[in-house]
mmCIF file of C-alpha atoms in Angstrom:
data_model
loop_
_atom_site.group_PDB
_atom_site.id
_atom_site.type_symbol
_atom_site.label_atom_id
_atom_site.label_comp_id
_atom_site.label_asym_id
_atom_site.label_seq_id
_atom_site.Cartn_x
_atom_site.Cartn_y
_atom_site.Cartn_z
ATOM 1 C CA UNK U 1 101.518 106.133 109.041
ATOM 2 C CA UNK U 2 102.531 109.684 108.473
ATOM 3 C CA UNK U 3 102.543 111.698 111.593
ATOM 4 C CA UNK U 4 104.659 114.598 110.788
ATOM 5 C CA UNK U 5 105.254 116.408 107.564
ATOM 6 C CA UNK U 6 108.119 118.916 106.508
ATOM 7 C CA UNK U 7 106.760 121.379 103.963
ATOM 8 C CA UNK U 8 109.648 122.057 101.489
ATOM 9 C CA UNK U 9 108.179 125.360 100.328
ATOM 10 C CA UNK U 10 106.937 128.721 101.293
ATOM 11 C CA UNK U 11 103.926 131.153 100.616
ATOM 12 C CA UNK U 12 100.401 130.003 99.678
ATOM 13 C CA UNK U 13 101.100 126.414 98.887
ATOM 14 C CA UNK U 14 102.933 125.818 102.118
ATOM 15 C CA UNK U 15 100.116 127.381 104.127
ATOM 16 C CA UNK U 16 97.616 125.284 101.994
ATOM 17 C CA UNK U 17 99.528 122.080 102.912
ATOM 18 C CA UNK U 18 99.824 123.014 106.617
ATOM 19 C CA UNK U 19 96.033 123.705 106.786
ATOM 20 C CA UNK U 20 95.278 120.311 105.203
ATOM 21 C CA UNK U 21 97.679 118.679 107.841
ATOM 22 C CA UNK U 22 95.973 120.379 110.745
ATOM 23 C CA UNK U 23 92.691 118.982 109.580
ATOM 24 C CA UNK U 24 94.245 115.580 109.382
ATOM 25 C CA UNK U 25 95.897 116.078 112.760
ATOM 26 C CA UNK U 26 99.372 115.666 111.361
ATOM 27 C CA UNK U 27 102.136 117.746 112.692
ATOM 28 C CA UNK U 28 103.869 120.247 110.306
ATOM 29 C CA UNK U 29 107.322 121.611 110.113
ATOM 30 C CA UNK U 30 108.002 124.799 108.055
ATOM 31 C CA UNK U 31 111.432 125.674 106.439
ATOM 32 C CA UNK U 32 112.487 129.118 105.872
ATOM 33 C CA UNK U 33 115.203 131.467 104.459
ATOM 34 C CA UNK U 34 116.568 134.335 106.715
ATOM 35 C CA UNK U 35 114.102 136.760 104.914
ATOM 36 C CA UNK U 36 111.036 134.618 105.591
ATOM 37 C CA UNK U 37 111.303 134.299 109.242
ATOM 38 C CA UNK U 38 108.061 135.997 109.841
ATOM 39 C CA UNK U 39 106.185 134.658 106.842
ATOM 40 C CA UNK U 40 102.751 133.074 107.547
ATOM 41 C CA UNK U 41 103.740 129.548 106.666
ATOM 42 C CA UNK U 42 106.440 129.862 109.563
ATOM 43 C CA UNK U 43 103.865 131.088 111.964
ATOM 44 C CA UNK U 44 101.251 128.390 111.011
ATOM 45 C CA UNK U 45 103.526 125.371 111.438
ATOM 46 C CA UNK U 46 103.952 123.462 114.693
ATOM 47 C CA UNK U 47 107.918 123.793 114.052
ATOM 48 C CA UNK U 48 110.052 125.908 111.695
ATOM 49 C CA UNK U 49 113.769 125.425 110.764
ATOM 50 C CA UNK U 50 115.981 128.071 109.242
ATOM 51 C CA UNK U 51 117.695 126.508 106.253
ATOM 52 C CA UNK U 52 119.721 129.484 104.811
ATOM 53 C CA UNK U 53 119.995 132.731 103.062
ATOM 54 C CA UNK U 54 117.334 134.406 100.687
ATOM 55 C CA UNK U 55 119.052 132.965 97.577
ATOM 56 C CA UNK U 56 116.887 129.844 96.808
ATOM 57 C CA UNK U 57 119.836 127.746 95.685
ATOM 58 C CA UNK U 58 121.207 128.145 99.327
ATOM 59 C CA UNK U 59 117.885 127.378 101.012
ATOM 60 C CA UNK U 60 114.740 126.069 99.283
ATOM 61 C CA UNK U 61 116.572 124.266 96.546
ATOM 62 C CA UNK U 62 119.338 122.519 98.782
ATOM 63 C CA UNK U 63 118.593 118.881 99.064
ATOM 64 C CA UNK U 64 120.820 118.473 102.110
ATOM 65 C CA UNK U 65 119.485 121.269 104.186
ATOM 66 C CA UNK U 66 115.878 120.149 103.640
ATOM 67 C CA UNK U 67 116.406 116.522 104.294
ATOM 68 C CA UNK U 68 118.606 117.389 107.332
ATOM 69 C CA UNK U 69 115.768 119.637 108.686
ATOM 70 C CA UNK U 70 113.408 116.656 108.239
ATOM 71 C CA UNK U 71 115.636 114.340 110.184
ATOM 72 C CA UNK U 72 116.296 116.913 112.741
ATOM 73 C CA UNK U 73 112.575 117.155 113.472
ATOM 74 C CA UNK U 74 111.813 113.510 113.091
ATOM 75 C CA UNK U 75 109.448 114.160 110.252
ATOM 76 C CA UNK U 76 108.097 111.177 108.380
ATOM 77 C CA UNK U 77 107.640 112.775 104.931
ATOM 78 C CA UNK U 78 108.316 115.824 102.729
ATOM 79 C CA UNK U 79 105.715 117.743 100.748
ATOM 80 C CA UNK U 80 107.278 119.945 97.876
ATOM 81 C CA UNK U 81 104.290 121.865 97.067
ATOM 82 C CA UNK U 82 104.780 123.264 93.487
ATOM 83 C CA UNK U 83 107.671 125.072 92.019
ATOM 84 C CA UNK U 84 111.196 124.771 93.642
ATOM 85 C CA UNK U 85 112.003 121.106 93.996
ATOM 86 C CA UNK U 86 108.409 119.481 93.352
ATOM 87 C CA UNK U 87 109.315 118.193 89.826
ATOM 88 C CA UNK U 88 112.975 117.243 90.567
ATOM 89 C CA UNK U 89 113.242 113.474 90.169
ATOM 90 C CA UNK U 90 116.634 113.476 91.828
ATOM 91 C CA UNK U 91 115.286 115.112 94.873
ATOM 92 C CA UNK U 92 112.397 112.771 95.152
ATOM 93 C CA UNK U 93 114.888 109.756 95.061
ATOM 94 C CA UNK U 94 117.227 111.624 97.528
ATOM 95 C CA UNK U 95 114.062 111.981 99.985
ATOM 96 C CA UNK U 96 113.064 108.152 99.568
ATOM 97 C CA UNK U 97 116.644 106.975 100.028
ATOM 98 C CA UNK U 98 116.865 108.888 103.154
ATOM 99 C CA UNK U 99 113.979 106.765 104.596
ATOM 100 C CA UNK U 100 111.559 109.476 104.205
ATOM 101 C CA UNK U 101 108.324 109.567 102.193
ATOM 102 C CA UNK U 102 108.034 111.860 99.151
ATOM 103 C CA UNK U 103 104.576 113.120 98.901
ATOM 104 C CA UNK U 104 104.471 113.003 95.030
ATOM 105 C CA UNK U 105 104.901 110.466 92.219
ATOM 106 C CA UNK U 106 107.727 107.917 91.768
ATOM 107 C CA UNK U 107 111.091 109.503 91.005
ATOM 108 C CA UNK U 108 111.351 107.656 87.749
ATOM 109 C CA UNK U 109 108.010 108.888 86.684
ATOM 110 C CA UNK U 110 108.912 112.649 87.506
ATOM 111 C CA UNK U 111 111.946 112.094 85.194
ATOM 112 C CA UNK U 112 110.255 110.346 82.346
ATOM 113 C CA UNK U 113 107.310 113.017 82.280
ATOM 114 C CA UNK U 114 109.844 115.954 82.606
ATOM 115 C CA UNK U 115 111.318 114.955 79.094
ATOM 116 C CA UNK U 116 108.986 116.173 76.595
ATOM 117 C CA UNK U 117 110.390 114.095 73.805
ATOM 118 C CA UNK U 118 110.149 110.941 75.527
ATOM 119 C CA UNK U 119 106.966 111.429 77.182
ATOM 120 C CA UNK U 120 105.344 112.379 73.948
ATOM 121 C CA UNK U 121 106.714 109.139 72.214
ATOM 122 C CA UNK U 122 105.446 107.220 75.018
ATOM 123 C CA UNK U 123 101.861 108.682 74.937
ATOM 124 C CA UNK U 124 101.865 108.253 71.222
ATOM 125 C CA UNK U 125 102.618 104.448 71.522
ATOM 126 C CA UNK U 126 99.912 104.303 74.052
ATOM 127 C CA UNK U 127 97.145 105.570 71.708
ATOM 128 C CA UNK U 128 96.966 108.953 73.510
ATOM 129 C CA UNK U 129 96.482 111.785 70.866
ATOM 130 C CA UNK U 130 99.624 113.861 70.373
ATOM 131 C CA UNK U 131 100.480 116.948 68.286
ATOM 132 C CA UNK U 132 101.955 115.963 64.766
ATOM 133 C CA UNK U 133 105.816 116.349 64.928
ATOM 134 C CA UNK U 134 108.963 114.324 65.349
ATOM 135 C CA UNK U 135 108.594 111.566 67.856
ATOM 136 C CA UNK U 136 112.074 112.031 69.544
ATOM 137 C CA UNK U 137 114.608 114.726 70.068
ATOM 138 C CA UNK U 138 115.646 116.883 67.276
ATOM 139 C CA UNK U 139 118.310 115.286 65.131
ATOM 140 C CA UNK U 140 119.356 114.129 61.476
ATOM 141 C CA UNK U 141 117.853 116.007 58.524
ATOM 142 C CA UNK U 142 116.095 118.722 60.333
ATOM 143 C CA UNK U 143 114.795 120.449 57.011
ATOM 144 C CA UNK U 144 113.133 117.208 55.826
ATOM 145 C CA UNK U 145 111.534 116.690 59.409
ATOM 146 C CA UNK U 146 110.244 120.219 59.243
ATOM 147 C CA UNK U 147 108.996 119.801 55.646
ATOM 148 C CA UNK U 148 107.141 116.688 56.689
ATOM 149 C CA UNK U 149 105.406 118.332 59.641
ATOM 150 C CA UNK U 150 104.537 121.457 57.510
ATOM 151 C CA UNK U 151 104.685 125.203 58.391
ATOM 152 C CA UNK U 152 104.087 126.914 60.602
ATOM 153 C CA UNK U 153 105.732 124.738 63.198
ATOM 154 C CA UNK U 154 107.124 125.209 66.776
ATOM 155 C CA UNK U 155 110.589 124.594 67.878
ATOM 156 C CA UNK U 156 110.388 123.458 71.610
ATOM 157 C CA UNK U 157 112.747 122.637 74.433
ATOM 158 C CA UNK U 158 112.281 119.006 75.475
ATOM 159 C CA UNK U 159 112.877 119.910 78.970
ATOM 160 C CA UNK U 160 111.441 122.777 81.298
ATOM 161 C CA UNK U 161 108.390 124.909 80.466
ATOM 162 C CA UNK U 162 106.958 128.383 81.051
ATOM 163 C CA UNK U 163 107.664 129.266 77.483
ATOM 164 C CA UNK U 164 111.230 129.089 77.671
ATOM 165 C CA UNK U 165 113.062 127.612 74.729
ATOM 166 C CA UNK U 166 110.168 127.921 72.297
ATOM 167 C CA UNK U 167 110.052 129.499 68.918
ATOM 168 C CA UNK U 168 107.356 129.813 66.232
ATOM 169 C CA UNK U 169 108.697 129.215 62.569
ATOM 170 C CA UNK U 170 106.739 130.429 59.765
ATOM 171 C CA UNK U 171 109.068 129.385 56.908
ATOM 172 C CA UNK U 172 112.128 127.353 56.070
ATOM 173 C CA UNK U 173 114.282 130.399 55.949
ATOM 174 C CA UNK U 174 113.430 131.061 59.713
ATOM 175 C CA UNK U 175 114.152 127.517 60.897
ATOM 176 C CA UNK U 176 118.049 127.587 61.505
ATOM 177 C CA UNK U 177 117.935 130.825 63.509
ATOM 178 C CA UNK U 178 115.026 129.734 65.593
ATOM 179 C CA UNK U 179 116.722 126.475 66.491
ATOM 180 C CA UNK U 180 119.794 128.243 67.543
ATOM 181 C CA UNK U 181 117.709 130.879 69.626
ATOM 182 C CA UNK U 182 115.534 128.149 71.163
ATOM 183 C CA UNK U 183 118.646 125.836 71.945
ATOM 184 C CA UNK U 184 120.391 128.641 73.648
ATOM 185 C CA UNK U 185 117.513 129.566 75.771
ATOM 186 C CA UNK U 186 116.822 126.184 76.721
ATOM 187 C CA UNK U 187 120.334 125.491 77.788
ATOM 188 C CA UNK U 188 120.425 128.687 79.842
ATOM 189 C CA UNK U 189 117.126 128.061 81.580
ATOM 190 C CA UNK U 190 117.269 124.168 82.082
ATOM 191 C CA UNK U 191 120.715 123.193 81.373
ATOM 192 C CA UNK U 192 119.420 120.972 78.560
ATOM 193 C CA UNK U 193 119.306 122.118 74.954
ATOM 194 C CA UNK U 194 117.460 119.100 73.566
ATOM 195 C CA UNK U 195 114.673 120.396 71.102
ATOM 196 C CA UNK U 196 111.734 118.945 69.372
ATOM 197 C CA UNK U 197 109.601 119.961 66.469
ATOM 198 C CA UNK U 198 105.768 120.143 66.423
ATOM 199 C CA UNK U 199 102.963 121.339 64.260
ATOM 200 C CA UNK U 200 101.994 124.906 65.382
ATOM 201 C CA UNK U 201 98.286 125.161 66.328
ATOM 202 C CA UNK U 202 97.446 128.789 65.802
ATOM 203 C CA UNK U 203 94.229 129.090 67.709
ATOM 204 C CA UNK U 204 94.441 126.239 70.420
ATOM 205 C CA UNK U 205 92.769 126.157 73.761
ATOM 206 C CA UNK U 206 94.841 125.006 76.638
ATOM 207 C CA UNK U 207 92.747 122.313 78.658
ATOM 208 C CA UNK U 208 94.214 120.277 81.619
ATOM 209 C CA UNK U 209 92.912 117.320 83.437
ATOM 210 C CA UNK U 210 93.260 116.844 87.096
ATOM 211 C CA UNK U 211 94.209 113.279 87.940
ATOM 212 C CA UNK U 212 94.793 111.338 91.187
ATOM 213 C CA UNK U 213 96.434 107.896 91.268
ATOM 214 C CA UNK U 214 97.270 105.616 94.191
ATOM 215 C CA UNK U 215 99.891 102.885 94.753
ATOM 216 C CA UNK U 216 97.331 100.061 94.022
ATOM 217 C CA UNK U 217 97.089 101.080 90.318
ATOM 218 C CA UNK U 218 93.796 103.026 90.696
ATOM 219 C CA UNK U 219 93.738 106.308 88.637
ATOM 220 C CA UNK U 220 90.708 108.914 88.352
ATOM 221 C CA UNK U 221 90.214 112.202 86.856
ATOM 222 C CA UNK U 222 88.479 115.177 88.323
ATOM 223 C CA UNK U 223 87.418 116.857 85.076
ATOM 224 C CA UNK U 224 89.090 119.676 83.241
ATOM 225 C CA UNK U 225 90.365 123.163 83.810
ATOM 226 C CA UNK U 226 90.411 125.747 81.073
ATOM 227 C CA UNK U 227 93.592 127.573 81.009
ATOM 228 C CA UNK U 228 93.675 129.412 77.758
ATOM 229 C CA UNK U 229 93.984 133.089 78.856
ATOM 230 C CA UNK U 230 97.613 133.337 79.082
ATOM 231 C CA UNK U 231 100.406 136.087 78.970
ATOM 232 C CA UNK U 232 103.863 135.142 77.827
ATOM 233 C CA UNK U 233 102.937 131.415 78.032
ATOM 234 C CA UNK U 234 101.902 131.906 81.568
ATOM 235 C CA UNK U 235 98.357 131.172 82.743
ATOM 236 C CA UNK U 236 96.327 134.238 84.105
ATOM 237 C CA UNK U 237 92.898 132.723 84.278
ATOM 238 C CA UNK U 238 91.834 129.314 85.120
ATOM 239 C CA UNK U 239 88.266 127.894 85.457
ATOM 240 C CA UNK U 240 86.317 124.766 85.577
ATOM 241 C CA UNK U 241 84.448 123.487 83.736
ATOM 242 C CA UNK U 242 85.603 124.606 80.387
ATOM 243 C CA UNK U 243 82.984 126.454 78.392
ATOM 244 C CA UNK U 244 84.542 125.204 75.169
ATOM 245 C CA UNK U 245 83.622 121.588 75.170
ATOM 246 C CA UNK U 246 80.623 119.360 75.586
ATOM 247 C CA UNK U 247 80.019 116.316 77.883
ATOM 248 C CA UNK U 248 80.940 113.835 74.993
ATOM 249 C CA UNK U 249 84.371 115.702 74.582
ATOM 250 C CA UNK U 250 84.730 115.860 78.397
ATOM 251 C CA UNK U 251 84.376 112.125 78.761
ATOM 252 C CA UNK U 252 87.055 111.560 75.971
ATOM 253 C CA UNK U 253 89.438 114.102 77.537
ATOM 254 C CA UNK U 254 89.141 112.549 81.002
ATOM 255 C CA UNK U 255 89.526 109.032 79.716
ATOM 256 C CA UNK U 256 92.737 110.079 77.732
ATOM 257 C CA UNK U 257 94.132 111.680 80.843
ATOM 258 C CA UNK U 258 93.693 108.639 82.928
ATOM 259 C CA UNK U 259 95.207 106.308 80.137
ATOM 260 C CA UNK U 260 98.211 108.656 80.067
ATOM 261 C CA UNK U 261 98.554 108.393 83.836
ATOM 262 C CA UNK U 262 98.196 104.651 83.845
ATOM 263 C CA UNK U 263 100.848 104.350 81.134
ATOM 264 C CA UNK U 264 103.468 105.570 83.541
ATOM 265 C CA UNK U 265 101.993 103.900 86.683
ATOM 266 C CA UNK U 266 101.176 107.281 88.131
ATOM 267 C CA UNK U 267 100.581 107.751 91.808
ATOM 268 C CA UNK U 268 99.684 110.842 93.647
ATOM 269 C CA UNK U 269 98.227 114.073 92.264
ATOM 270 C CA UNK U 270 99.233 115.274 88.871
ATOM 271 C CA UNK U 271 97.817 117.142 85.734
ATOM 272 C CA UNK U 272 97.706 116.080 82.022
ATOM 273 C CA UNK U 273 97.806 118.871 79.707
ATOM 274 C CA UNK U 274 96.120 119.129 76.346
ATOM 275 C CA UNK U 275 95.811 121.563 73.378
ATOM 276 C CA UNK U 276 92.515 121.629 71.897
ATOM 277 C CA UNK U 277 91.677 123.079 68.277
ATOM 278 C CA UNK U 278 89.087 122.247 65.713
ATOM 279 C CA UNK U 279 87.248 119.639 67.757
ATOM 280 C CA UNK U 280 90.522 117.564 68.663
ATOM 281 C CA UNK U 281 92.570 117.538 71.539
ATOM 282 C CA UNK U 282 96.401 116.709 71.590
ATOM 283 C CA UNK U 283 98.683 115.488 74.611
ATOM 284 C CA UNK U 284 100.955 118.444 75.570
ATOM 285 C CA UNK U 285 102.648 117.548 78.776
ATOM 286 C CA UNK U 286 102.304 116.177 82.270
ATOM 287 C CA UNK U 287 102.873 118.266 85.517
ATOM 288 C CA UNK U 288 103.953 115.715 88.222
ATOM 289 C CA UNK U 289 102.829 117.722 91.154
ATOM 290 C CA UNK U 290 99.884 119.650 92.687
ATOM 291 C CA UNK U 291 99.259 122.841 90.635
ATOM 292 C CA UNK U 292 98.638 126.632 91.563
ATOM 293 C CA UNK U 293 95.144 126.260 90.230
ATOM 294 C CA UNK U 294 94.068 123.005 92.139
ATOM 295 C CA UNK U 295 91.427 125.065 94.241
ATOM 296 C CA UNK U 296 89.385 125.435 91.093
ATOM 297 C CA UNK U 297 88.837 121.729 90.836
ATOM 298 C CA UNK U 298 88.317 121.395 94.650
ATOM 299 C CA UNK U 299 85.636 123.962 94.515
ATOM 300 C CA UNK U 300 83.389 122.165 91.843
ATOM 301 C CA UNK U 301 84.009 118.467 93.026
ATOM 302 C CA UNK U 302 84.264 118.974 96.865
ATOM 303 C CA UNK U 303 87.393 116.823 96.866
ATOM 304 C CA UNK U 304 90.466 117.889 99.027
ATOM 305 C CA UNK U 305 93.457 117.168 96.757
ATOM 306 C CA UNK U 306 96.163 117.541 99.227
ATOM 307 C CA UNK U 307 94.415 115.294 101.767
ATOM 308 C CA UNK U 308 94.442 112.805 98.992
ATOM 309 C CA UNK U 309 98.037 113.423 98.223
ATOM 310 C CA UNK U 310 98.957 112.610 101.802
ATOM 311 C CA UNK U 311 96.661 109.424 102.120
ATOM 312 C CA UNK U 312 98.157 107.962 98.823
ATOM 313 C CA UNK U 313 101.761 108.596 99.868
ATOM 314 C CA UNK U 314 101.105 106.750 103.045
ATOM 315 C CA UNK U 315 100.073 103.771 100.910
ATOM 316 C CA UNK U 316 96.181 104.194 101.274
ATOM 317 C CA UNK U 317 94.012 103.588 98.312
ATOM 318 C CA UNK U 318 92.027 106.452 96.830
ATOM 319 C CA UNK U 319 88.984 107.634 98.802
ATOM 320 C CA UNK U 320 86.896 107.631 95.474
ATOM 321 C CA UNK U 321 86.224 105.871 92.341
ATOM 322 C CA UNK U 322 85.542 107.496 89.074
ATOM 323 C CA UNK U 323 81.912 107.010 89.427
ATOM 324 C CA UNK U 324 81.874 108.916 92.645
ATOM 325 C CA UNK U 325 83.301 112.206 90.988
ATOM 326 C CA UNK U 326 80.748 114.792 89.998
ATOM 327 C CA UNK U 327 81.047 118.465 89.499
ATOM 328 C CA UNK U 328 78.612 121.217 90.445
ATOM 329 C CA UNK U 329 78.689 124.987 89.559
ATOM 330 C CA UNK U 330 81.621 126.789 88.028
ATOM 331 C CA UNK U 331 84.965 128.132 89.602
ATOM 332 C CA UNK U 332 87.432 130.802 88.372
ATOM 333 C CA UNK U 333 90.962 131.520 89.585
ATOM 334 C CA UNK U 334 92.685 134.790 88.597
ATOM 335 C CA UNK U 335 96.489 135.072 88.997
ATOM 336 C CA UNK U 336 97.654 138.500 89.855
ATOM 337 C CA UNK U 337 101.092 139.091 88.258
ATOM 338 C CA UNK U 338 103.574 141.716 89.375
ATOM 339 C CA UNK U 339 105.861 142.814 86.425
ATOM 340 C CA UNK U 340 107.680 145.870 85.276
#
């Protein structure tokens, strides 16, 4: 039974987790850097621990400081939120090895789904539709691989996200320079320069499906979110349900997401992302965490995703079956971005 949770994050998501814990009568511990001492999440939590200076690598990204804070406060579990260490399989394993509960999927699942090349290959083998391209990492006769896929195509980093390590290639003459640029950017951003090639979809919609799984093997979906309005490959508007698909496609999309989750024995909250064009959808990637836009799904389904995350992490089965999930109304989230 989880009685105390350390929230390994800051800002809005930390406040959201603390709020859910209060409703569940679970004690909370906030961690903070020295510039966040008066932040709202610190004030909301039952306890707060200073874990270092403003530089995240010395505070919010430091495995030892976070786990030490959890042990110091006799916490039972750590919730990583989103960003920071939320999709770091090594951190999840470190938490579990420290006799603490990691509120998220299994460390091996996080690592597997963090590798775009390996996850795409696994999904294709399981019958989940994938974007035409090479099945594994880029190697061998690259020109021949590109020719088979056809132009335009996308050179894409196998690790990471957020548009880093991606280049659109319109012709064979552009391929070599695009690979060099994408490889360099991926190495600098993620410490991994592995690349894959995919057919470039010129007018796709970005659809993602919220899923929940428990440790008993049950997986459900909570319908889709439309995330096509983006800037620099970063989402700006997210809404649910998507105005672009009908109920037949919606059912197929949800079933594909559940199949993808079951292939990797997924437990906890996650999101399966797809590209949709010309009436067809293709697996893009899986986010092994709660997402920024999770309230959009909560508003149309009435289901508290963080509440379910905590229950599942404690070993309890999902509160709902697929037939219990219905949506009502329409919800939109707008991200406000500060930029130069």
